XYZ file of C-alpha atoms in Angstrom:
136
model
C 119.395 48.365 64.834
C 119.131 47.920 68.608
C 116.009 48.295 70.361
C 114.586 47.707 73.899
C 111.516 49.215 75.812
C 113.870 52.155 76.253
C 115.650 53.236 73.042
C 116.321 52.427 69.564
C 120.257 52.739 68.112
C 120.274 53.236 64.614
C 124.117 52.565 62.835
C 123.455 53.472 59.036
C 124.620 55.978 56.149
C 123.104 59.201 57.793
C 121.535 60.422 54.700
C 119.318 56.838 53.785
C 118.815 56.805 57.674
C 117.326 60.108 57.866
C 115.043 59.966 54.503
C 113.625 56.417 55.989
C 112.964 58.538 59.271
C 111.487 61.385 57.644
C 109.228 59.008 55.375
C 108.404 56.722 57.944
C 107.181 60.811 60.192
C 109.592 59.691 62.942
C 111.980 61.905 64.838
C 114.688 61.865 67.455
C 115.722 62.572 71.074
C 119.491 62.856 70.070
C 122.044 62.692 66.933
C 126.072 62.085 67.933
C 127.797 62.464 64.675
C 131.430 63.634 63.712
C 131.063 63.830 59.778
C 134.216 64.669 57.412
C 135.775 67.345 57.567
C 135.780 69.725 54.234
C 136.575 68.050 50.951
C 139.184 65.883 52.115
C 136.369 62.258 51.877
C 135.379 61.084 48.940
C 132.363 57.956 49.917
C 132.277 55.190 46.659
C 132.582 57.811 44.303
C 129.405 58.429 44.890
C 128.812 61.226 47.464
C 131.854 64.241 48.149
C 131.356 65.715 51.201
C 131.566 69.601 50.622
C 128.892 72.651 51.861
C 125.941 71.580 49.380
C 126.032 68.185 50.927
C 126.576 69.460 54.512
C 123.208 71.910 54.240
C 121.476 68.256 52.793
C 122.273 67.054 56.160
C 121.783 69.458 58.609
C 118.045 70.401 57.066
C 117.498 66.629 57.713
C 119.019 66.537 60.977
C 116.559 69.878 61.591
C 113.309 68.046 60.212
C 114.396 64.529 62.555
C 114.835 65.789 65.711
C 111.491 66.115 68.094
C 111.320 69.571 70.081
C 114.030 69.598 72.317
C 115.992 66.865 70.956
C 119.578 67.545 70.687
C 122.351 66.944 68.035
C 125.921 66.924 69.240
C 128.030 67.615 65.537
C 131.755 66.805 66.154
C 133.964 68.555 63.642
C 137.255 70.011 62.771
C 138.841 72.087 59.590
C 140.951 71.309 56.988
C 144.531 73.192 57.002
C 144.472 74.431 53.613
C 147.537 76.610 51.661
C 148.488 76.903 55.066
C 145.129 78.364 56.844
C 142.789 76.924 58.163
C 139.438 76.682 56.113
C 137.125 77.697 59.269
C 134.045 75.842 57.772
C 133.485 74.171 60.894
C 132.291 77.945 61.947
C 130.596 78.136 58.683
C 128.364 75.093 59.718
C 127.461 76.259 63.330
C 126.254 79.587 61.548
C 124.432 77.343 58.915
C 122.519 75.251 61.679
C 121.546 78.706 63.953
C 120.189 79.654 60.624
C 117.819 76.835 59.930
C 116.557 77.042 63.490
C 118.263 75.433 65.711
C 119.305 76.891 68.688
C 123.279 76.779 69.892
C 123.398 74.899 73.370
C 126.817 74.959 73.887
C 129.998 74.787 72.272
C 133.043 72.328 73.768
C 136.388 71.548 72.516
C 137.344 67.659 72.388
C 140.688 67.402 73.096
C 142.116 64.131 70.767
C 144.282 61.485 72.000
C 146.853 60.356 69.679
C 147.411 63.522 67.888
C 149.601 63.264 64.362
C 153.564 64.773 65.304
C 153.534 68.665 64.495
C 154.345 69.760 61.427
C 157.551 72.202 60.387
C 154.987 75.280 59.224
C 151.978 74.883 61.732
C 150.837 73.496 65.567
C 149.474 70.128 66.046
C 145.986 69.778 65.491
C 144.649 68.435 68.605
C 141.157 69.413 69.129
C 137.814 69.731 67.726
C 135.039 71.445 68.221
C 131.989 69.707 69.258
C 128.601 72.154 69.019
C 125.612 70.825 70.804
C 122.883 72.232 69.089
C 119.113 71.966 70.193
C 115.607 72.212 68.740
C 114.227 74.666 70.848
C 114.879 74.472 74.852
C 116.313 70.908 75.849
């Protein structure tokens, strides 16, 4: 951890992070994250990231951030039998669900993009939603 008079920068596993928050009744101005995409992680055997785990983490994100904190969730989608699984969409609809409100949406355009493949167009983007408890 980092700390000053102004801020405190946390670097841990989000989920132990955000139960020590929540236990400890603290809460957050802002959350940067870009988590894994789909199925395609698998963390020490221990934790696969799919939906179940996703809705874990955005109810915590939802219970740690103060009124009118903001949580900017960078994400893509897996290319899957050809198509694209769209569950970055899925999660944005998830979050508006649980309350929070979608600020804006913006497209981060990556650097150092994989060559294109024969059957589909280079993945070079990702959608970063800025999502905010209440007005920010």
């Amino acid at each position: 951890m980092i700390k000053n008079e102004r801020y405190e920068l946390y670097n841990y596993d989000c989920i132990e992070m955000m139960d020590l928050l929540i236990a400890e009744g603290k809460q957050v101005d802002l959350t940067v994250t870009s988590p894994p995409y789909d199925d395609i992680r698998n963390y020490n055997d221990s934790l696969v990231w799919n939906f179940d785990v996703f809705k874990q983490v955005a109810q915590r994100l939802y219970d740690i951030t103060k009124d009118g904190g903001v949580v900017v969730w960078v994400v893509g989608d897996r290319t899957k039998n050809g198509s694209k699984t769209l569950t970055s969409f899925n999660q944005a609809l998830y979050f508006k669900s649980i309350g929070f409100n979608m600020y804006d949406v913006m497209i981060y355009e990556k650097n150092g993009s994989t060559p294109p493949h024969k059957n589909r167009y280079m993945n070079t983007i990702e959608f970063m939603f800025v999502l905010s408890k209440g007005k920010p």
